[in-house]
Coordinates of C-alpha atoms in Angstrom, one line a residue:
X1 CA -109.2 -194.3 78.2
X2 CA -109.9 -197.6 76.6
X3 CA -106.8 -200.4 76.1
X4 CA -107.0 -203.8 74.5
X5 CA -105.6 -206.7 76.0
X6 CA -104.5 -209.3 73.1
X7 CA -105.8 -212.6 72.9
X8 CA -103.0 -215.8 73.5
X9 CA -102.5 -218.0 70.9
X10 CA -101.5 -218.5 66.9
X11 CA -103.3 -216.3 64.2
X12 CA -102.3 -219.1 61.8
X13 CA -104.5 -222.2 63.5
X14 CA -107.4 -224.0 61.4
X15 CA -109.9 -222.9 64.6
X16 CA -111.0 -219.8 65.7
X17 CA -109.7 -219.1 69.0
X18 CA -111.3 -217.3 71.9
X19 CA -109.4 -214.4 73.2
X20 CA -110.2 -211.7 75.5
X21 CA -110.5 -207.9 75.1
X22 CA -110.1 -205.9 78.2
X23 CA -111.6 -202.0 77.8
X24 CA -109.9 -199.8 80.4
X25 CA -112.5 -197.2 81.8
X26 CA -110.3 -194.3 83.2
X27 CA -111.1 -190.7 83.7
X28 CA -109.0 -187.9 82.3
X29 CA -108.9 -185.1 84.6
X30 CA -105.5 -183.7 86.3
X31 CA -104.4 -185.0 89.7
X32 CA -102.5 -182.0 90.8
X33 CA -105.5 -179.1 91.5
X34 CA -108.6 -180.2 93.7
X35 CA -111.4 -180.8 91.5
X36 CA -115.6 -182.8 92.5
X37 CA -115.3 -186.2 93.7
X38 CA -116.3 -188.4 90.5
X39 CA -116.0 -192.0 90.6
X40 CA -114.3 -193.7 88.2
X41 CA -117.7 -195.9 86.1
X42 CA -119.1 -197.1 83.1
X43 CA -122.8 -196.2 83.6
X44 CA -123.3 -200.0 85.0
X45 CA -120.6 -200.1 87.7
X46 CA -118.3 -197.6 89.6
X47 CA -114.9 -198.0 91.6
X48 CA -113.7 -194.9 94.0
X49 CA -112.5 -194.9 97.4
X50 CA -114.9 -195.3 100.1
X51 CA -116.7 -193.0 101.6
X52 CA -116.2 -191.7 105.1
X53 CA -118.5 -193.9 107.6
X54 CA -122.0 -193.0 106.9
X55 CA -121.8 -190.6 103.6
X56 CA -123.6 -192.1 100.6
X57 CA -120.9 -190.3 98.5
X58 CA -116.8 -189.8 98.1
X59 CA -115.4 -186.7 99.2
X60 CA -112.2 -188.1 97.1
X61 CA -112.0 -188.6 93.4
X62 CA -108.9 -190.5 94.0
X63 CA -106.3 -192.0 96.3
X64 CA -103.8 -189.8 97.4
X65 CA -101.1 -190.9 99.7
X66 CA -97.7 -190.8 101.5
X67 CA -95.7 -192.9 103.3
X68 CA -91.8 -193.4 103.9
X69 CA -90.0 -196.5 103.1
X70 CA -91.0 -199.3 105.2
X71 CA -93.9 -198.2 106.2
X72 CA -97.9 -199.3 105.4
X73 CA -101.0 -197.2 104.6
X74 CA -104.3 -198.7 104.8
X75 CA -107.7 -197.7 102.8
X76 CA -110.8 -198.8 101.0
X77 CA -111.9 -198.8 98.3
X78 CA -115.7 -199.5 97.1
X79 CA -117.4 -200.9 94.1
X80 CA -120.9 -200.1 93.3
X81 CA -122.9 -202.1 90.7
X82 CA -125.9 -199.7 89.5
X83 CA -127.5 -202.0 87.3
X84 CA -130.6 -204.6 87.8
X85 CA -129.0 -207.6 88.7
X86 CA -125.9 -209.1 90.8
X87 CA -122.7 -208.8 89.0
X88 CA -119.2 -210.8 89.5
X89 CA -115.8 -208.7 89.4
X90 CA -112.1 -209.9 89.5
X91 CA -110.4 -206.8 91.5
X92 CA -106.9 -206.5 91.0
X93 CA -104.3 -203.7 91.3
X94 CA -102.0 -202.6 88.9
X95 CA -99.9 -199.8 87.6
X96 CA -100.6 -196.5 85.9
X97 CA -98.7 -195.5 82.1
X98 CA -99.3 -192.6 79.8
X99 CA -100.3 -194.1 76.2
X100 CA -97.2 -193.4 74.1
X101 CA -99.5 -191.3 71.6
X102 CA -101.7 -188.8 73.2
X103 CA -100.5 -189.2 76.5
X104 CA -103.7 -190.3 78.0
X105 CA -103.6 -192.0 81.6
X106 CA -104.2 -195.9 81.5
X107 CA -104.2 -198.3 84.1
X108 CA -102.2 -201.8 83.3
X109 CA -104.8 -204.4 81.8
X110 CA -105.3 -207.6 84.2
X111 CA -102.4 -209.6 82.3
X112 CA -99.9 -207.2 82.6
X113 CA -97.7 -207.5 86.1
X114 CA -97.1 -204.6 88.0
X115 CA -93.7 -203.2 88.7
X116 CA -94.4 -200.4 91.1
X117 CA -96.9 -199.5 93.1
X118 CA -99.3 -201.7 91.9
X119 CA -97.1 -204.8 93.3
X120 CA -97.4 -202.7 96.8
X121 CA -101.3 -202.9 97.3
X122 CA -102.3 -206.2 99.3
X123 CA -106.4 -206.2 98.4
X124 CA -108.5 -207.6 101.3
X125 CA -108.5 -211.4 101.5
X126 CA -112.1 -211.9 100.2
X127 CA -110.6 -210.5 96.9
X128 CA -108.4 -213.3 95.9
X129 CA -110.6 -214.8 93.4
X130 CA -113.5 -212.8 92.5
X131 CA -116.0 -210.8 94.3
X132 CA -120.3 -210.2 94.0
X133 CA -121.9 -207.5 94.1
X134 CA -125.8 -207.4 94.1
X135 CA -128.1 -205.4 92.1
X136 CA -128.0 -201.8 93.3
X137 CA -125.4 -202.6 96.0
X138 CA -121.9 -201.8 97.0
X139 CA -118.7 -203.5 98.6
X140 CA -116.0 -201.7 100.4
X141 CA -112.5 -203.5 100.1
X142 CA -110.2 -202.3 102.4
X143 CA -106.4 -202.5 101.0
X144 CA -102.8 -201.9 102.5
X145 CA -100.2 -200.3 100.5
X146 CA -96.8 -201.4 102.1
X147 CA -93.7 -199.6 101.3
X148 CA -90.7 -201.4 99.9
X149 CA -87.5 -200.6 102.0
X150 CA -85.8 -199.6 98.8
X151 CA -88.8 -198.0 97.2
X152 CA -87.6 -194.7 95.2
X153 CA -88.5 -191.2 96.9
X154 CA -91.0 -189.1 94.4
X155 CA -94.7 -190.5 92.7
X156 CA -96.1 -193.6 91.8
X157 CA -99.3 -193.8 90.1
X158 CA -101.4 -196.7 89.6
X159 CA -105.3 -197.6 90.2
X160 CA -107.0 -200.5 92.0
X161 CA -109.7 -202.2 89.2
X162 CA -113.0 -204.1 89.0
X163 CA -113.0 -206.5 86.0
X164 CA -116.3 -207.8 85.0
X165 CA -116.3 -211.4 84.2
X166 CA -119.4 -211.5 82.0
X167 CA -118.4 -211.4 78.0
X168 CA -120.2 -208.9 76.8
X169 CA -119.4 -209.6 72.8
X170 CA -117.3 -210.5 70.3
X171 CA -115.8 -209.0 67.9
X172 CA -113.8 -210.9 65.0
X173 CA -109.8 -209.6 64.0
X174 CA -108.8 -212.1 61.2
X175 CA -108.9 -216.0 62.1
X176 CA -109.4 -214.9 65.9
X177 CA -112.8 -214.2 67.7
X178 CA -112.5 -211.8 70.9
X179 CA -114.5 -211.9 73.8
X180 CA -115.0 -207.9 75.0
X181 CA -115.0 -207.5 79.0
X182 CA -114.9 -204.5 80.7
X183 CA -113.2 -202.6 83.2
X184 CA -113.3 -199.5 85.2
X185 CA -110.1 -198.7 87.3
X186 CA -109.9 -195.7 90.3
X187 CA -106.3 -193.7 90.3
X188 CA -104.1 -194.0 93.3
X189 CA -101.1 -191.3 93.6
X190 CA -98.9 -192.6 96.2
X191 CA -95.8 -190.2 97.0
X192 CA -92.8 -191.1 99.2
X193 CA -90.9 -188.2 100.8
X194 CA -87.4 -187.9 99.6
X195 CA -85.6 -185.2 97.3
X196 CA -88.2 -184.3 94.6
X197 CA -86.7 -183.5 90.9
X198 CA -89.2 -182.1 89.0
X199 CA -87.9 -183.3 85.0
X200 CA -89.1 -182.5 81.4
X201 CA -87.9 -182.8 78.1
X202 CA -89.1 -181.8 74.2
X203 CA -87.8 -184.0 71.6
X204 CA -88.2 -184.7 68.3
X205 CA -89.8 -181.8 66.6
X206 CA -90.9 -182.8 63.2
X207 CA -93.3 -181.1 60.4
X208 CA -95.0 -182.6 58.0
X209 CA -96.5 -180.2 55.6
X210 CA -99.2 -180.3 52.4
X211 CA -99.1 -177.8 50.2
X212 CA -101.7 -177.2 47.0
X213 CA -100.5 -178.4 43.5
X214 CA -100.8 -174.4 42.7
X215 CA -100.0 -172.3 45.8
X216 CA -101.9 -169.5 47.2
X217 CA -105.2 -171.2 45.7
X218 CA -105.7 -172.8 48.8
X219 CA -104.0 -173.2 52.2
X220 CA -101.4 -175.3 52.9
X221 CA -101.4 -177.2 55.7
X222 CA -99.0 -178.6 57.8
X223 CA -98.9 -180.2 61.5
X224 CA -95.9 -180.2 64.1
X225 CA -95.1 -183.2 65.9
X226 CA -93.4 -183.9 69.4
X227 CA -92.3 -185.6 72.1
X228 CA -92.7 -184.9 75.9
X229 CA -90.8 -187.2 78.5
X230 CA -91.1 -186.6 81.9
X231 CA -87.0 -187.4 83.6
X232 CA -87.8 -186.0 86.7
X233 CA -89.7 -188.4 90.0
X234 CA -93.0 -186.5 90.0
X235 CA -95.8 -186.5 88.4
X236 CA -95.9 -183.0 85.7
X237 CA -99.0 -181.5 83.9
X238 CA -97.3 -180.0 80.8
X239 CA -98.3 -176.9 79.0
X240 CA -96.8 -176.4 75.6
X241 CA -96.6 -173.4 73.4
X242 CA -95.9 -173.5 69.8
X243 CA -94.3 -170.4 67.9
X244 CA -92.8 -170.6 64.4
X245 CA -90.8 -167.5 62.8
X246 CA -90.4 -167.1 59.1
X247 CA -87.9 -164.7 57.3
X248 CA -87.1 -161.5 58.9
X249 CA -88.2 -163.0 62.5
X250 CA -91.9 -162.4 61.4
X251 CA -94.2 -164.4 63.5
X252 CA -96.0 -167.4 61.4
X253 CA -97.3 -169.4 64.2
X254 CA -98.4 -168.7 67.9
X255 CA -100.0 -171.0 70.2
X256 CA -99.9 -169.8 73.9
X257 CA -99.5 -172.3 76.4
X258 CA -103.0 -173.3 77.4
X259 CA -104.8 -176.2 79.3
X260 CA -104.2 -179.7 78.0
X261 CA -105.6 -182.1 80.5
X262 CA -102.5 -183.8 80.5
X263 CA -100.9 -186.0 83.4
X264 CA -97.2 -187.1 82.6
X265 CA -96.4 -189.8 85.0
X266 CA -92.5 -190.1 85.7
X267 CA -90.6 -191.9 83.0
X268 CA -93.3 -191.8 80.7
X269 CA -92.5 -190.4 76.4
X270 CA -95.6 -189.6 75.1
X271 CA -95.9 -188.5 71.6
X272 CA -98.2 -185.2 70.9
X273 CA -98.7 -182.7 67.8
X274 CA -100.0 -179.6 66.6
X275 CA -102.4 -179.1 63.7
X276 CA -101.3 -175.6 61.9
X277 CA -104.1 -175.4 58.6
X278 CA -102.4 -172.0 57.4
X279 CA -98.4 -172.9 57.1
X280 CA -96.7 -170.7 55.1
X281 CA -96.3 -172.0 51.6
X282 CA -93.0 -170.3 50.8
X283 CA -90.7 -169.4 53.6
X284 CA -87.5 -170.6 56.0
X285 CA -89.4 -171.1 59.1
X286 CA -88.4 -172.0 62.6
X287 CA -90.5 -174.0 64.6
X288 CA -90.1 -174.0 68.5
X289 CA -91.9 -175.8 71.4
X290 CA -91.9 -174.7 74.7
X291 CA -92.9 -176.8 77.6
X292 CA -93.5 -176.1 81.6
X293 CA -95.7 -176.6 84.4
X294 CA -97.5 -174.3 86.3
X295 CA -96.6 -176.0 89.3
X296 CA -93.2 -176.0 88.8
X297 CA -92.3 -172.5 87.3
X298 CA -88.7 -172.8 87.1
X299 CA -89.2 -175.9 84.8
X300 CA -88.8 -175.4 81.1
X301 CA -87.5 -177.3 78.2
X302 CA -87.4 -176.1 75.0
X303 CA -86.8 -178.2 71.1
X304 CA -87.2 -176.4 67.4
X305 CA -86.6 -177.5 63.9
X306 CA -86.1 -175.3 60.8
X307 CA -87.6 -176.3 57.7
X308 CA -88.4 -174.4 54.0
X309 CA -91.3 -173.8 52.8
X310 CA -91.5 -174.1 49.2
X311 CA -94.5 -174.9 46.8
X312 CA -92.9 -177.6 45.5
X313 CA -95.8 -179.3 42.7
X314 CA -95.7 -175.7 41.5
X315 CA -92.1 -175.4 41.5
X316 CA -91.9 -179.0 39.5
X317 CA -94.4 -178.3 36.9
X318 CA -92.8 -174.5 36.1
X319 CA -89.4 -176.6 35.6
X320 CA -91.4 -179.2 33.3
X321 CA -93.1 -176.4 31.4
X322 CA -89.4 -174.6 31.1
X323 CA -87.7 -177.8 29.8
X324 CA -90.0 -178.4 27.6
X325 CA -89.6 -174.2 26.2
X326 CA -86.5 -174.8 26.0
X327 CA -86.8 -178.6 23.8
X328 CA -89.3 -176.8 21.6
X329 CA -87.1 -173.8 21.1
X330 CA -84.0 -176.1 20.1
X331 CA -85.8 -178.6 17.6
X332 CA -87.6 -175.2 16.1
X333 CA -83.9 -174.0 15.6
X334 CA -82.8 -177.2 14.2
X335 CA -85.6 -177.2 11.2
X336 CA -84.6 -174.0 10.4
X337 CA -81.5 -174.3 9.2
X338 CA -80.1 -175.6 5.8
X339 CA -78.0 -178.5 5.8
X340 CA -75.4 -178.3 3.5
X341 CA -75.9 -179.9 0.1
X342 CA -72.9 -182.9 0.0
X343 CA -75.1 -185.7 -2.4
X344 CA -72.9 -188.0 -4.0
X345 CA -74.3 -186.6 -7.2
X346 CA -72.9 -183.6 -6.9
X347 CA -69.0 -183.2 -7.6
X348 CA -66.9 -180.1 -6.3
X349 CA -66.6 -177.4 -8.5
X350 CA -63.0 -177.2 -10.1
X351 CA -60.3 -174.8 -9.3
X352 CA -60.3 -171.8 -11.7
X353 CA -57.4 -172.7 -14.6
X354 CA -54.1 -170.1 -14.2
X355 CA -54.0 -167.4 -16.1
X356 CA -50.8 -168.1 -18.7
X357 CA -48.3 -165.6 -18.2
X358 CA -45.5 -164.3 -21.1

């Protein structure tokens, strides 16, 4: 997942100024389910935790790790440069977020402060500043995670990340130039024992729907919106189902829950939707979503909305077309009758004289 990191300064000054643009490298795949070590790289430099004393590669794709309150955890982690020539990295640690839309994992960029777990990593000494690593080499870093006292029981996610120093472009957004770094950041679970409540919530179901000026001619289309926000104090992969029933309980929509390579970090709202390219063009439909997690069965939370379909362009231009019927039908019976005859000209006929009488 990449994430900008804003430039400082005024967009109204007379001088260009020099910013920085930090891409976050992060891979995608769940945490919960064992899955191939892959480190976390950019083709030109890679961060994962270190291998076990002589193996060449990680056993681990990520951290994972435990540790009561007021206690400390030790690890490594190692950076391998790939490319041709030496390169120089700021490592920091930091924590973990979902983006609010799509729900992708991101790691905190390097001017962000961490709140959690991130603040809990102490890196090795010799990463204070920056660190080197030569062409084709590797460094191991070892780290300590040390527990707060008052630290929370349940997940906190975050990653430990090799900034490269070099500016590798820039790229211009109105009076400001921005210098693009990169960064590649490896994932570090940390749980600490305590009750576990496993929460989930869908919220805000919305559909926004486009029908054809003249229905049935083509396919209206429509797409559902939602949230998800995880309220519980572990981390949840989500699987939604989408079902909509028209009129008469006939089914109009079914998605199944399926695989969404999605990891909801606790606390997080992310923002999803649904494309539906066949919505019914005139119906009352009701629109549920359905959420989970496989491993928590008894979880579920559940959100609709009820909407009515109706081809509304159609439905306009048929009124139009009828107002103007019924104009032309009232002007046409206006012209076609007389008016009476009441000139000035023209004086009233006078009352027949009475018949004398004897």
């Amino acid at each position: 997942m990449t994430g900008p990191s804003g430039p400082s300064g005024r967009r109204g000054t007379s001088r260009p100024l020099l910013g920085l643009l930090v891409l976050l490298t992060a891979l995608l795949l769940p945490a919960a389910r064992p899955h191939p070590a892959a480190a976390a790289d950019n083709g030109t430099w890679g961060v994962f935790p270190t291998p076990p004393a002589g193996a060449a590669v990680s056993d681990r794709a990520y951290f994972f790790h435990q540790g009561a309150a007021g206690t400390a955890v030790s690890d490594s982690v190692t950076l391998v440069n790939t490319s041709d020539r030496e390169r120089t990295f700021r490592v920091f640690a930091t924590d973990a977020v979902n983006t609010p839309v799509g729900g992708a994992f991101a790691l905190l960029p390097v001017d962000r402060t961490p709140q959690d777990v991130g603040a809990w990593i102490a890196l090795a000494p010799q990463a204070a500043s920056t660190v080197t690593v030569p062409a084709r080499g590797r460094l191991d870093l070892p780290f300590t995670v040390r527990v707060p006292q008052d630290a929370a029981p349940g997940d906190h996610v975050g990653g430990i990340v090799a900034l490269g120093t070099e500016v590798e472009g820039i790229q211009q957004d109105g009076k400001v130039q921005v210098g693009v770094k990169r960064q590649v950041g490896a994932r570090l679970y940390f749980r600490v024992p305590g009750p576990l409540a496993p929460g989930l919530s869908v919220e805000d179901v919305r559909v926004r729907r486009s029908a054809p000026l003249l229905p049935w001619v083509r396919e209206a289309r429509a797409t559902v919106s939602y949230a998800l926000v995880n309220r519980g104090n572990v981390v949840i992969e989500p699987r939604v189902a989408v079902r909509a029933e028209g009129l008469f309980g006939r089914t109009v929509l079914d998605r199944p829950a399926g695989e969404q390579r999605l990891v909801l970090l606790p606390g997080q709202r992310i923002e999803l939707t649904e494309p539906w390219p066949d919505a019914p063009q005139s119906d009352r439909v009701t629109v549920r979503v359905r959420a989970g997690a496989a491993a928590y069965p008894d979880l579920v939370a559940e959100s609709s909305v009820r909407f009515t379909a109706v081809p509304w362009p159609a439905s306009a231009l048929l009124l139009l077309l009828a107002a103007a019927a019924v104009t032309a039908r009232t002007l046409h019976r206006r012209r076609g009758t007389p008016a009476p005859d009441t000139g000035p000209d023209r004086a009233p006929a006078p009352d027949p004289a009475p018949t004398p009488t004897r």
